[in-house]
Short mmCIF file of C-alpha atoms in Angstrom, two decimals:
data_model
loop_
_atom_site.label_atom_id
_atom_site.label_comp_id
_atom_site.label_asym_id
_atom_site.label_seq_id
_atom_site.Cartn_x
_atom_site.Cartn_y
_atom_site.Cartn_z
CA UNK W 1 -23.44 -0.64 -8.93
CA UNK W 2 -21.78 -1.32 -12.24
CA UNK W 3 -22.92 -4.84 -13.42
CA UNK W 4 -19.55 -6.04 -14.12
CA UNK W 5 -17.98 -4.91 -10.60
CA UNK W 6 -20.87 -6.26 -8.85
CA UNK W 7 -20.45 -9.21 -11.52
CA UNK W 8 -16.47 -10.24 -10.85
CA UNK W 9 -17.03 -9.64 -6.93
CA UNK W 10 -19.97 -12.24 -7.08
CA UNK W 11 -18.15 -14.25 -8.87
CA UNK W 12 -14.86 -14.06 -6.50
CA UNK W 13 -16.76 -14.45 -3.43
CA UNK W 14 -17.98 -17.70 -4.82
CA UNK W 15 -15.08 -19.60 -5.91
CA UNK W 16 -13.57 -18.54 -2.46
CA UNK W 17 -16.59 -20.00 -0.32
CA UNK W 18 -14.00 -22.85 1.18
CA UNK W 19 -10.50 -21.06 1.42
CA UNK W 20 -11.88 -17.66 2.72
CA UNK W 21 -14.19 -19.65 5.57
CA UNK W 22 -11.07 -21.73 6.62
CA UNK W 23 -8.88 -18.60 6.49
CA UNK W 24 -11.47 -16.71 9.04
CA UNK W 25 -12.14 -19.67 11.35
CA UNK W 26 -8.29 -19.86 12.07
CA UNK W 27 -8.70 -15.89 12.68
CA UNK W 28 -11.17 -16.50 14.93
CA UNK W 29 -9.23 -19.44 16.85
CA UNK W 30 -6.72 -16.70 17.77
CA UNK W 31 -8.69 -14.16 18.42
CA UNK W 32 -10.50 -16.77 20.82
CA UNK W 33 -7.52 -17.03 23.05
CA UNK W 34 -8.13 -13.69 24.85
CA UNK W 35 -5.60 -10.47 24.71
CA UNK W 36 -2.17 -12.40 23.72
CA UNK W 37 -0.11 -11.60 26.36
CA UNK W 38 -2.46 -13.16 28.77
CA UNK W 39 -1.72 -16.67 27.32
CA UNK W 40 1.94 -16.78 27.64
CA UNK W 41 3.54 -17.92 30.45
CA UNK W 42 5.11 -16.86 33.66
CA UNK W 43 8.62 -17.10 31.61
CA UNK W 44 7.56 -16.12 28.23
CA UNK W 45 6.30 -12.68 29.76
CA UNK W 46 8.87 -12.36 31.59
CA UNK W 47 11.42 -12.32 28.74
CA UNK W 48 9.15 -10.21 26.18
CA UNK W 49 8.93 -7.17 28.40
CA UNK W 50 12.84 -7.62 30.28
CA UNK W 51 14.83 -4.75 28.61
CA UNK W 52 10.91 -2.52 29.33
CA UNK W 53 11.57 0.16 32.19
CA UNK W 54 9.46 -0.62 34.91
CA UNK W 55 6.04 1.69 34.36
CA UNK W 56 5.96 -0.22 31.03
CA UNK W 57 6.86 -3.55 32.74
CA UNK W 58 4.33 -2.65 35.31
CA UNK W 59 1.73 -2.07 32.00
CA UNK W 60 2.59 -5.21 30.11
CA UNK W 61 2.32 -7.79 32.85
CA UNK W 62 -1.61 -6.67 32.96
CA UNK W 63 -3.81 -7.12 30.03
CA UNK W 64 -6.03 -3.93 30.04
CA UNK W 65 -3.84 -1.45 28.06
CA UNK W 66 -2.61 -2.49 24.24
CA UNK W 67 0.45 -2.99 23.46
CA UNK W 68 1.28 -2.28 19.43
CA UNK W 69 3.88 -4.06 17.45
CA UNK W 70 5.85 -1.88 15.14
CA UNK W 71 7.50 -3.70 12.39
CA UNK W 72 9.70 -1.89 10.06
CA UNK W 73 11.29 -2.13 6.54
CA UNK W 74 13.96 0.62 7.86
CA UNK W 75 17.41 0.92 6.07
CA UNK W 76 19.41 3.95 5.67
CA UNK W 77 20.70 3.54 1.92
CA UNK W 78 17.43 3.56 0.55
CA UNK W 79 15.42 6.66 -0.02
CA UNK W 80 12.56 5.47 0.55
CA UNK W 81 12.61 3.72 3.69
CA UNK W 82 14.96 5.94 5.44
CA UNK W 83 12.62 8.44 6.83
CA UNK W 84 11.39 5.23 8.77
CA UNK W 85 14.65 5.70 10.97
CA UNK W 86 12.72 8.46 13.02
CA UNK W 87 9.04 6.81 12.59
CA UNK W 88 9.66 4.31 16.02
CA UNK W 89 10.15 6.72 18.36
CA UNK W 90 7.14 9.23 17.45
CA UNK W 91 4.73 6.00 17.49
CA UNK W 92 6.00 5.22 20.80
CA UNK W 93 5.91 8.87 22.04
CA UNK W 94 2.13 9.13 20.44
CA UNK W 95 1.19 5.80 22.11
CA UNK W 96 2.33 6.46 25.64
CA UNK W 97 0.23 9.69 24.95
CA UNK W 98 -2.33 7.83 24.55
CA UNK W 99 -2.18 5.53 27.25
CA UNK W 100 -0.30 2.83 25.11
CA UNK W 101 2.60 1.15 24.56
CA UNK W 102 4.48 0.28 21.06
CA UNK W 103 7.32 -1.97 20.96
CA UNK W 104 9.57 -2.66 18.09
CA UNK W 105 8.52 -6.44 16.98
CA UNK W 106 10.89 -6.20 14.01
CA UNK W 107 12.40 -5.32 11.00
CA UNK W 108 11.73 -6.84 7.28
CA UNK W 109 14.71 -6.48 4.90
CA UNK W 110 14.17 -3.50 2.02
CA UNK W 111 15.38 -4.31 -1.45
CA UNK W 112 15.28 -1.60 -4.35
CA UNK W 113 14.70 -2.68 -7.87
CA UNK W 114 16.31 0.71 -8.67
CA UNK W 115 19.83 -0.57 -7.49
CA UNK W 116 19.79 -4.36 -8.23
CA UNK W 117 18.45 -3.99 -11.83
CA UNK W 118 20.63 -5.12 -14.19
CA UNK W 119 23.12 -7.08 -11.37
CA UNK W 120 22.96 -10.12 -9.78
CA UNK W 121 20.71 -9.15 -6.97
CA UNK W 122 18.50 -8.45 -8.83
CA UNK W 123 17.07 -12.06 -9.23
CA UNK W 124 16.29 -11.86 -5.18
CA UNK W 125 13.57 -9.00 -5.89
CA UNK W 126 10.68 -11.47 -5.92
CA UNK W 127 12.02 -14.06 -3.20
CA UNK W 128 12.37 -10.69 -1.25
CA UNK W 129 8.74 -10.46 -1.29
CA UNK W 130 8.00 -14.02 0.96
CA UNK W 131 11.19 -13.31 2.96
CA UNK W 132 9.44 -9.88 4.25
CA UNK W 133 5.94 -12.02 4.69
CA UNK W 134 7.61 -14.48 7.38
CA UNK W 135 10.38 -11.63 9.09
CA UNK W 136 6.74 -9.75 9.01
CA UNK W 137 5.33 -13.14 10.66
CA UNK W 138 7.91 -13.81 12.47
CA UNK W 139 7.96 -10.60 14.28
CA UNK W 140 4.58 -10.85 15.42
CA UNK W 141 4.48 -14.30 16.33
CA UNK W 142 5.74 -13.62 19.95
CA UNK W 143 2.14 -13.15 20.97
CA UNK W 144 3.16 -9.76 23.41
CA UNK W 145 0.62 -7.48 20.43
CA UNK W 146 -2.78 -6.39 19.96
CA UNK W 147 -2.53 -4.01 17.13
CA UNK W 148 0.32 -3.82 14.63
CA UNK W 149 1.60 -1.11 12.26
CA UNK W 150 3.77 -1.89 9.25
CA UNK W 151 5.53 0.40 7.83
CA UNK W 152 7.22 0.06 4.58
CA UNK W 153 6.66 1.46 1.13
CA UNK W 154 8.31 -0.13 -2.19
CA UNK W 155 8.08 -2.90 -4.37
CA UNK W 156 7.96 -6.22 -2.78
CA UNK W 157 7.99 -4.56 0.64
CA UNK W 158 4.52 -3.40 1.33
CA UNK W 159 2.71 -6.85 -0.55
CA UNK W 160 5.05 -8.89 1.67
CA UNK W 161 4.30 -7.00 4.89
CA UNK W 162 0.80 -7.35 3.91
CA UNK W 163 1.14 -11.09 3.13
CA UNK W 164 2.90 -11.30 7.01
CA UNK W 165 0.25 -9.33 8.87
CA UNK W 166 -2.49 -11.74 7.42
CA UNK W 167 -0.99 -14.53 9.12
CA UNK W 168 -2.25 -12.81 12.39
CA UNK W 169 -5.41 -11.12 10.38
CA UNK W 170 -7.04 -11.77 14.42
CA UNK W 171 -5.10 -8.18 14.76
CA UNK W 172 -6.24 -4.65 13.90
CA UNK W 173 -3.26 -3.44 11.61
CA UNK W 174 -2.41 -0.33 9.86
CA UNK W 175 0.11 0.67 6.98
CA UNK W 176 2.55 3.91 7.07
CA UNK W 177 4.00 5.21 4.44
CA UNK W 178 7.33 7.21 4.33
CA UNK W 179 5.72 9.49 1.67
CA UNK W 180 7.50 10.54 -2.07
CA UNK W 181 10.43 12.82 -1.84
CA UNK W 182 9.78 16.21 -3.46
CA UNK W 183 10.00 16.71 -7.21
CA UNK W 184 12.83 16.98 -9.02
CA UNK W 185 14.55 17.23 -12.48
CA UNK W 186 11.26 16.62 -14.98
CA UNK W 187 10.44 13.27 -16.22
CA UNK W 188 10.66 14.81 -19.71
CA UNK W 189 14.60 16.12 -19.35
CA UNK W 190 15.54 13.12 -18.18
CA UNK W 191 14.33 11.23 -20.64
CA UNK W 192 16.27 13.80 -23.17
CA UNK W 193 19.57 13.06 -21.16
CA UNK W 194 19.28 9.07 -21.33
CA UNK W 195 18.57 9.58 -25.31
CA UNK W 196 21.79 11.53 -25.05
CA UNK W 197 23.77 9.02 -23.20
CA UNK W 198 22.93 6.39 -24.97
CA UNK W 199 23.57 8.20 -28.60
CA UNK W 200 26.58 8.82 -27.20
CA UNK W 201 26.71 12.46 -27.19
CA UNK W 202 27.07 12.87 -23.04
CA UNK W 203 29.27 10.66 -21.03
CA UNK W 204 28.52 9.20 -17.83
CA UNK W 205 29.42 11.98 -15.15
CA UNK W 206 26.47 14.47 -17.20
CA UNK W 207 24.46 11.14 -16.92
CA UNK W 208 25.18 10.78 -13.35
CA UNK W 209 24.13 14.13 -12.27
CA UNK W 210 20.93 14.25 -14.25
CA UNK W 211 19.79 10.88 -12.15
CA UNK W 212 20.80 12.64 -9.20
CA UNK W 213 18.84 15.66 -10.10
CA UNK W 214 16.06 13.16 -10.04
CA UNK W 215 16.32 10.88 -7.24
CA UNK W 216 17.68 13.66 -5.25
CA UNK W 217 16.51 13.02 -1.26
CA UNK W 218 14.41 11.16 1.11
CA UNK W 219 11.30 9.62 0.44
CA UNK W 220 10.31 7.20 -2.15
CA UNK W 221 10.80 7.47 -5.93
CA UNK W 222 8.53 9.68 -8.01
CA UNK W 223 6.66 7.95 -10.89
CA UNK W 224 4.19 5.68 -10.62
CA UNK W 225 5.79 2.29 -10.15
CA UNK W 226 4.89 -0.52 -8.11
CA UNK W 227 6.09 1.65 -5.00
CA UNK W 228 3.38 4.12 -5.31
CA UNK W 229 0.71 1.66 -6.78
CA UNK W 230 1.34 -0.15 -3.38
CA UNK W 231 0.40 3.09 -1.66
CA UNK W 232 -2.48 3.40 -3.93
CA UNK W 233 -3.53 -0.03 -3.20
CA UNK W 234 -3.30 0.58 0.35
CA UNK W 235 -5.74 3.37 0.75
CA UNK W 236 -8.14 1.54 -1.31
CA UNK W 237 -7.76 -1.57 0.58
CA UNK W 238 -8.69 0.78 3.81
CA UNK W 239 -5.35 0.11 5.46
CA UNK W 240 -3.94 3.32 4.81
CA UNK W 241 -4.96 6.78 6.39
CA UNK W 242 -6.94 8.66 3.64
CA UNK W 243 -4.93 10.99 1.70
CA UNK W 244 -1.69 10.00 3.35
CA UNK W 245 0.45 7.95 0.79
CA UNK W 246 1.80 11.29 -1.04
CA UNK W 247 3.05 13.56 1.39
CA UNK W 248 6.61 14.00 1.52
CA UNK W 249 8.16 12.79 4.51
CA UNK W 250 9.75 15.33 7.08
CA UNK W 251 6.99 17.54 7.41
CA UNK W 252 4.67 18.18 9.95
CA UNK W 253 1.76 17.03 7.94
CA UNK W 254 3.84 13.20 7.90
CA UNK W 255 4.64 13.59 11.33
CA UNK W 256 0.82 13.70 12.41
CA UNK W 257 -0.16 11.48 10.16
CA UNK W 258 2.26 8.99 11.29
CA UNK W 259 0.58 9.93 15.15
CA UNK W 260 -2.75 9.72 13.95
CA UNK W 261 -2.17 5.97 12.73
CA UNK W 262 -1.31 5.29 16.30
CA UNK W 263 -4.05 6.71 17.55
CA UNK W 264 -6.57 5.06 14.59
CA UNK W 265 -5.30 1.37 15.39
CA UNK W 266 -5.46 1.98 19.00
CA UNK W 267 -9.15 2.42 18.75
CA UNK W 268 -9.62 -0.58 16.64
CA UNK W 269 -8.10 -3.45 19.33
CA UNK W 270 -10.07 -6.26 20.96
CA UNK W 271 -9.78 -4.55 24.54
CA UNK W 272 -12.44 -1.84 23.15
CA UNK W 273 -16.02 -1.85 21.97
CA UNK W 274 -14.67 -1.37 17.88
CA UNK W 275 -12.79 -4.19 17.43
CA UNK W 276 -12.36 -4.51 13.86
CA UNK W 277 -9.24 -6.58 12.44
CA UNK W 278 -7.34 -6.38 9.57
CA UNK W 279 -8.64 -10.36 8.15
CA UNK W 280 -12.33 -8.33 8.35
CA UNK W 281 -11.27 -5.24 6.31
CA UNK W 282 -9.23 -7.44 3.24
CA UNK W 283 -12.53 -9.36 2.10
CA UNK W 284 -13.51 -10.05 -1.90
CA UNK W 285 -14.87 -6.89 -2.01
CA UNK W 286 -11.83 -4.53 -0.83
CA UNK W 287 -9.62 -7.02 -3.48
CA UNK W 288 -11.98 -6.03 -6.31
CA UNK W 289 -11.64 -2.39 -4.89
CA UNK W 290 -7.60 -2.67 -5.26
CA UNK W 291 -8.09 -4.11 -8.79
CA UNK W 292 -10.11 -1.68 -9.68
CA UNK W 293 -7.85 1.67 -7.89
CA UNK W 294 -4.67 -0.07 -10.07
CA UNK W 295 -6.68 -0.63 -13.36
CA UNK W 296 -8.50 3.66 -13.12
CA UNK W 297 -5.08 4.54 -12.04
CA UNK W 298 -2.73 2.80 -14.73
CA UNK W 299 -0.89 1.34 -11.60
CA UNK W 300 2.28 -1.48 -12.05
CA UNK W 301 1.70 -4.56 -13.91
CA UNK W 302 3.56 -6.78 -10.83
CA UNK W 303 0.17 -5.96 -9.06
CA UNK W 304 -0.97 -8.80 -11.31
CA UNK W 305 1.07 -10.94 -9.15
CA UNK W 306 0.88 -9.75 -5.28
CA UNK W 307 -2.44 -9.41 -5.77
CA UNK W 308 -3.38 -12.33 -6.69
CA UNK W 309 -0.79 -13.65 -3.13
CA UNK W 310 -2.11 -11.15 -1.28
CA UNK W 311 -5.71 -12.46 -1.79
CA UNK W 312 -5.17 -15.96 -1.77
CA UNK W 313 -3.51 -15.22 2.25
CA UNK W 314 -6.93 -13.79 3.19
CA UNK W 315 -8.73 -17.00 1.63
CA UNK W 316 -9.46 -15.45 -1.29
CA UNK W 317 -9.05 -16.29 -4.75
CA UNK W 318 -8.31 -14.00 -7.74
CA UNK W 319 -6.96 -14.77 -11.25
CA UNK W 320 -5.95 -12.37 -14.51
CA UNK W 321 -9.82 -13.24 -15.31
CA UNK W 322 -10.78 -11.21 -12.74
CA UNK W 323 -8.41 -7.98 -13.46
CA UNK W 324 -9.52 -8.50 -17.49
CA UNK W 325 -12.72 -8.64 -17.01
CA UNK W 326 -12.84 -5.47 -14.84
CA UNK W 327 -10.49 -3.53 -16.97
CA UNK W 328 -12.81 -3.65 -19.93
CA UNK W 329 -15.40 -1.64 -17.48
CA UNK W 330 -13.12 0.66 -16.10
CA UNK W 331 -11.87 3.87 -16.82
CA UNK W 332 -8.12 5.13 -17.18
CA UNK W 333 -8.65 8.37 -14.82
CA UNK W 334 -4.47 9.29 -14.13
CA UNK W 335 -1.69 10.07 -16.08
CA UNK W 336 1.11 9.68 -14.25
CA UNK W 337 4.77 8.68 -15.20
CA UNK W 338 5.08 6.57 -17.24
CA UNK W 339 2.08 6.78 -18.28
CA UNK W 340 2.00 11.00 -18.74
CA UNK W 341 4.82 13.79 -17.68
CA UNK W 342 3.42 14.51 -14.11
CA UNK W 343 4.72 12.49 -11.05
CA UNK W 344 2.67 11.31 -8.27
CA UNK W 345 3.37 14.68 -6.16
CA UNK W 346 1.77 16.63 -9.26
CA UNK W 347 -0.89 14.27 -9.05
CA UNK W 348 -1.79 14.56 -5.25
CA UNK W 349 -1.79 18.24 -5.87
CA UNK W 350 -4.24 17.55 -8.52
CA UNK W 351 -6.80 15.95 -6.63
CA UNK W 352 -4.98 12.35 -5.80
CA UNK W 353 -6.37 9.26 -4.92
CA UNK W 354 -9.55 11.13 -2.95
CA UNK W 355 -10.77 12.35 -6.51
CA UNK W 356 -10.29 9.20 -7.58
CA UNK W 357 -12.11 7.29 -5.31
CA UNK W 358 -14.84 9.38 -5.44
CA UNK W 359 -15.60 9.40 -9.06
CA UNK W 360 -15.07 5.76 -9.22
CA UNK W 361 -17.61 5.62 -6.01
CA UNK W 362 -20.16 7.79 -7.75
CA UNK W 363 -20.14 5.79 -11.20
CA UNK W 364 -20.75 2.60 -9.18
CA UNK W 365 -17.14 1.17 -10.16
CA UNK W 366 -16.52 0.73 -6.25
CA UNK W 367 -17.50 -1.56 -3.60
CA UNK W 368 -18.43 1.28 -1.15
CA UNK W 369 -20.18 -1.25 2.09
CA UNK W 370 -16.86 -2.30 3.16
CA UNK W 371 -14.88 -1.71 6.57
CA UNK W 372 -11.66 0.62 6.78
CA UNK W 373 -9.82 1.69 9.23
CA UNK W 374 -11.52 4.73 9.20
CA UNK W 375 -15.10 2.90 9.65
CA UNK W 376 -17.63 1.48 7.92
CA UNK W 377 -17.66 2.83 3.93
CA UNK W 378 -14.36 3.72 1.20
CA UNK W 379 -16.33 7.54 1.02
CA UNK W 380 -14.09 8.16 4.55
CA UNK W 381 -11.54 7.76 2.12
CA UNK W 382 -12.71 10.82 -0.58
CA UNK W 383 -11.11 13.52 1.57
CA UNK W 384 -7.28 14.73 2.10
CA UNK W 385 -5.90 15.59 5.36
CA UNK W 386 -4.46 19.00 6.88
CA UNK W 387 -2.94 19.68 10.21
CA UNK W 388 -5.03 21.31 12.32
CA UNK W 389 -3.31 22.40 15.20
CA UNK W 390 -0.50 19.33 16.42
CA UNK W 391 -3.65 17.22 14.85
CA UNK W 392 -4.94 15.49 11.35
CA UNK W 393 -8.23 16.61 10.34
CA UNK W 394 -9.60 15.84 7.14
CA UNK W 395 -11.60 17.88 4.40
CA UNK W 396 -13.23 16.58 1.11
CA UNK W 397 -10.87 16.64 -1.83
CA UNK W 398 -11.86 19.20 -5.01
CA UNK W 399 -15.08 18.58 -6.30
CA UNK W 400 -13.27 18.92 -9.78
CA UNK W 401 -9.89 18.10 -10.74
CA UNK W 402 -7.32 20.83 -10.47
CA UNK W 403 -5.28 19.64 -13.92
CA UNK W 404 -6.83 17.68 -16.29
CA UNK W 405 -4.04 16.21 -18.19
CA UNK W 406 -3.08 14.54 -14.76
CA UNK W 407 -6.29 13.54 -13.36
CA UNK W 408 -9.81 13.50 -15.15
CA UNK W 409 -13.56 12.30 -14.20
CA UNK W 410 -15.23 9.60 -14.82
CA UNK W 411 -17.10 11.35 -17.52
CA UNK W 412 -13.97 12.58 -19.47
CA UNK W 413 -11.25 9.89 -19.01
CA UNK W 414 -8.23 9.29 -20.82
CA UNK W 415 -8.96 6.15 -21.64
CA UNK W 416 -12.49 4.44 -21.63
CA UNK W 417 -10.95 1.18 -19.89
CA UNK W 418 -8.42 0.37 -17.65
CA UNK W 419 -4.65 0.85 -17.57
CA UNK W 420 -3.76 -2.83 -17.97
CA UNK W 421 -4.88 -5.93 -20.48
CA UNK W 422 -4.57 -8.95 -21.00
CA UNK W 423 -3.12 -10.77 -23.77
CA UNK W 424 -4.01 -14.66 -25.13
CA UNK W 425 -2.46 -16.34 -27.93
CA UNK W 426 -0.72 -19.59 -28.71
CA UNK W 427 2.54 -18.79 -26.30
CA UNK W 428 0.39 -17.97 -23.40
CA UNK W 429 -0.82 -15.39 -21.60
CA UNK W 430 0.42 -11.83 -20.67
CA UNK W 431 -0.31 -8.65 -19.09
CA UNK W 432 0.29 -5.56 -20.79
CA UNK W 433 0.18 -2.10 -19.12
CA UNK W 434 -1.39 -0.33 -22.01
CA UNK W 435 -1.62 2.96 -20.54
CA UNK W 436 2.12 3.26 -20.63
CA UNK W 437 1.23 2.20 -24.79
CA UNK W 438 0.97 4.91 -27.62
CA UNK W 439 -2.08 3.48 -29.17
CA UNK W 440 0.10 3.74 -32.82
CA UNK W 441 1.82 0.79 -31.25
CA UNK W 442 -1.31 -1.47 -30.11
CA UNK W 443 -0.64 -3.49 -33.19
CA UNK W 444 2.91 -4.75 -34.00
CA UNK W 445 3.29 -7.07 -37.11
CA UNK W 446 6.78 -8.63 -36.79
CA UNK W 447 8.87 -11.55 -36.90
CA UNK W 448 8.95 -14.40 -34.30
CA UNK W 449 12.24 -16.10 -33.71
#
């Protein structure tokens, strides 16, 4: 184990001795109270399962089969979450399959940053974030549930859902993705086009169409933003199906993956022998693991800050110490935009977040004893998934990366530290996403004012 991983996780684990141990004897309180529909009443049943048809009505008034909550960031206008429209129905479908039932608990509202920026709603982006943690609450707090899956994808979305679902960490819970949408005009011509624009040598219809050209159709945004470093962050967390955050939505490969999340939380309720819920897989270690995945992968600097949430609503507490102290230990391993030319579907293709994981696992940069969805251990998470048949199955990723100016080993990284620093000085403090930095620009001398 690298000294300083196992260093800042020791340390973590410490200073959260008294928040973490409340946080987990509340878990444990509601986990206490049996399967949840059996402590409602008569009444309160009664008007949780009303608009059911009767085999399901018949299901939910006994307390042997699980019932999973399916709470949504769906809206149509955004490309990211509007695959989501279809996602309901195929849980439910997959569930009854499976001798389950799936009801929709809610929906969480879905801001883009892409949008609002530069308007007025732009300055409800954050806000957004604690809105989605109670609608997330909210939705769950009827008590009918004993698994949830969230499904969401961008910004503030997936950090708040997370947030939500940790209120009721007594429940297994999974995350699914929409996936990105397919490439489309090159982060390098579009950058060309906005130079263009802004020298005033194109006007705003040739402007137009090149951003069209590039956010083009469903399925989240293609550089590596806080959207995909949520997605990142999820798989390392071990709330994510391995392999799953980059494949484009509509496909059959989505669809199953999307089934297969059904069928994974199913098997990880309290009316089964693997009980394992989602307060037991976010401990200090799996937070160190996320810093760590965001810091190798030069993921968004407003991880900084829903981490650090995220944590502290497991009992858990984190600080820019932490993240500084682990970025000086590990390596820059992606170049993604902005930080390089490729886009996260270039850098699946290379190898994704499997390779990744398993180069950070083999140089000891990983806390690998820690529970997933997937089991016991992140190495379920080194492989990528195929359909096999109407299935997922899962092989190991390439033993070597498939294009090295996207993805690299530990052993030849593009950086030897992490994608993000911090920065001290008289004003305060700051984090800098350096991997997004020409090194010619590291040192500025200018003029304060």
């Amino acid at each position: 184990m690298n000294p300083t991983v196992a260093k800042v996780t020791r340390r973590v684990r410490e200073k959260s001795i008294a928040s973490r141990a409340a946080y987990l004897a509340q878990m444990q309180a509601a986990r206490d109270e049996g399967p949840a529909r059996t402590t409602l009443s008569c009444s309160n049943l009664a008007h949780g399962m009303a608009a059911c048809g009767g085999g399901d009505k018949n299901i939910l008034a006994g307390d042997k089969v699980p019932n999973i909550a399916i709470v949504s960031a769906y809206n149509d206008m955004l490309s990211a979450h509007q695959p989501l429209e279809t996602f309901p129905a195929l849980i439910k479908r997959a569930a009854s399959e499976l001798g389950a039932i799936a009801q929709f608990a809610g929906g969480v509202p879905a801001m883009c940053d892409g949008v609002t920026q530069g308007q007025d709603g732009m300055d409800l982006s954050l806000f957004s974030r604690d809105v989605i943690a109670l609608s997330t609450a909210v939705a769950l707090s009827h008590n009918m549930f004993d698994a949830a899956l969230c499904l969401g994808v961008c910004d503030k979305i997936v950090p708040g859902l997370l947030i939500g679902a940790l209120s009721f960490g007594h429940l297994p819970v999974a995350f699914v993705p929409a996936g990105p949408m397919v490439s489309g005009l090159p982060n390098k011509e579009k950058a060309r086009i906005r130079e263009e624009y802004a020298a005033g040598r194109i006007g705003r219809a040739e402007l137009l169409d090149a951003e069209s050209a590039s956010y083009h159709g469903p399925g989240t945004c293609t550089f590596y933003g806080t959207a995909n470093s949520n997605q990142m962050m999820m798989e390392f967390l071990g709330l994510q199906l391995p392999g799953g955050s980059f494949v484009n939505p509509n496909t059959p490969l989505r669809d199953a993956l999307t089934a297969e999340a059904v069928r994974t939380v199913l098997g990880l309720t309290d009316l089964g022998e693997n009980y394992l819920p989602i307060a037991e897989i976010v401990d200090e270690s799996a937070i160190v693991n996320a810093i760590v995945g965001l810091l190798a992968t030069g993921g968004s600097t407003n991880h900084t800050l829903h981490l650090v949430a995220i944590a502290a609503a497991a009992g858990i507490k984190i600080d820019w110490t932490d993240f500084a102290e682990l970025s000086s230990a590990v390596p820059l391993l992606a170049h993604v935009y902005p930080n390089g030319l490729a886009d996260v579907n270039h850098f699946h293709a290379a190898g994704g977040l499997g390779f990744v994981m398993r180069e950070l696992l083999d140089a000891g940069l990983l806390n690998e004893d820690v529970s997933t969805i997937k089991g016991r251990g992140l190495r379920n998470f080194c492989v990528e998934p195929f359909v096999s048949g109407s299935a997922v199955s899962f092989r190991e990723t390439p033993a070597e990366s498939l294009d090295r100016d996207i993805v690299r080993p530990v052993a030849d990284p593009f950086d030897n530290e992490g994608g993000l620093r911090t920065v001290d000085g008289n004003l305060g403090r700051a984090v800098v996403k350096v991997s997004a930095v020409d090194k010619a620009h590291y040192h500025i001398k200018a003029p304060a004012r």
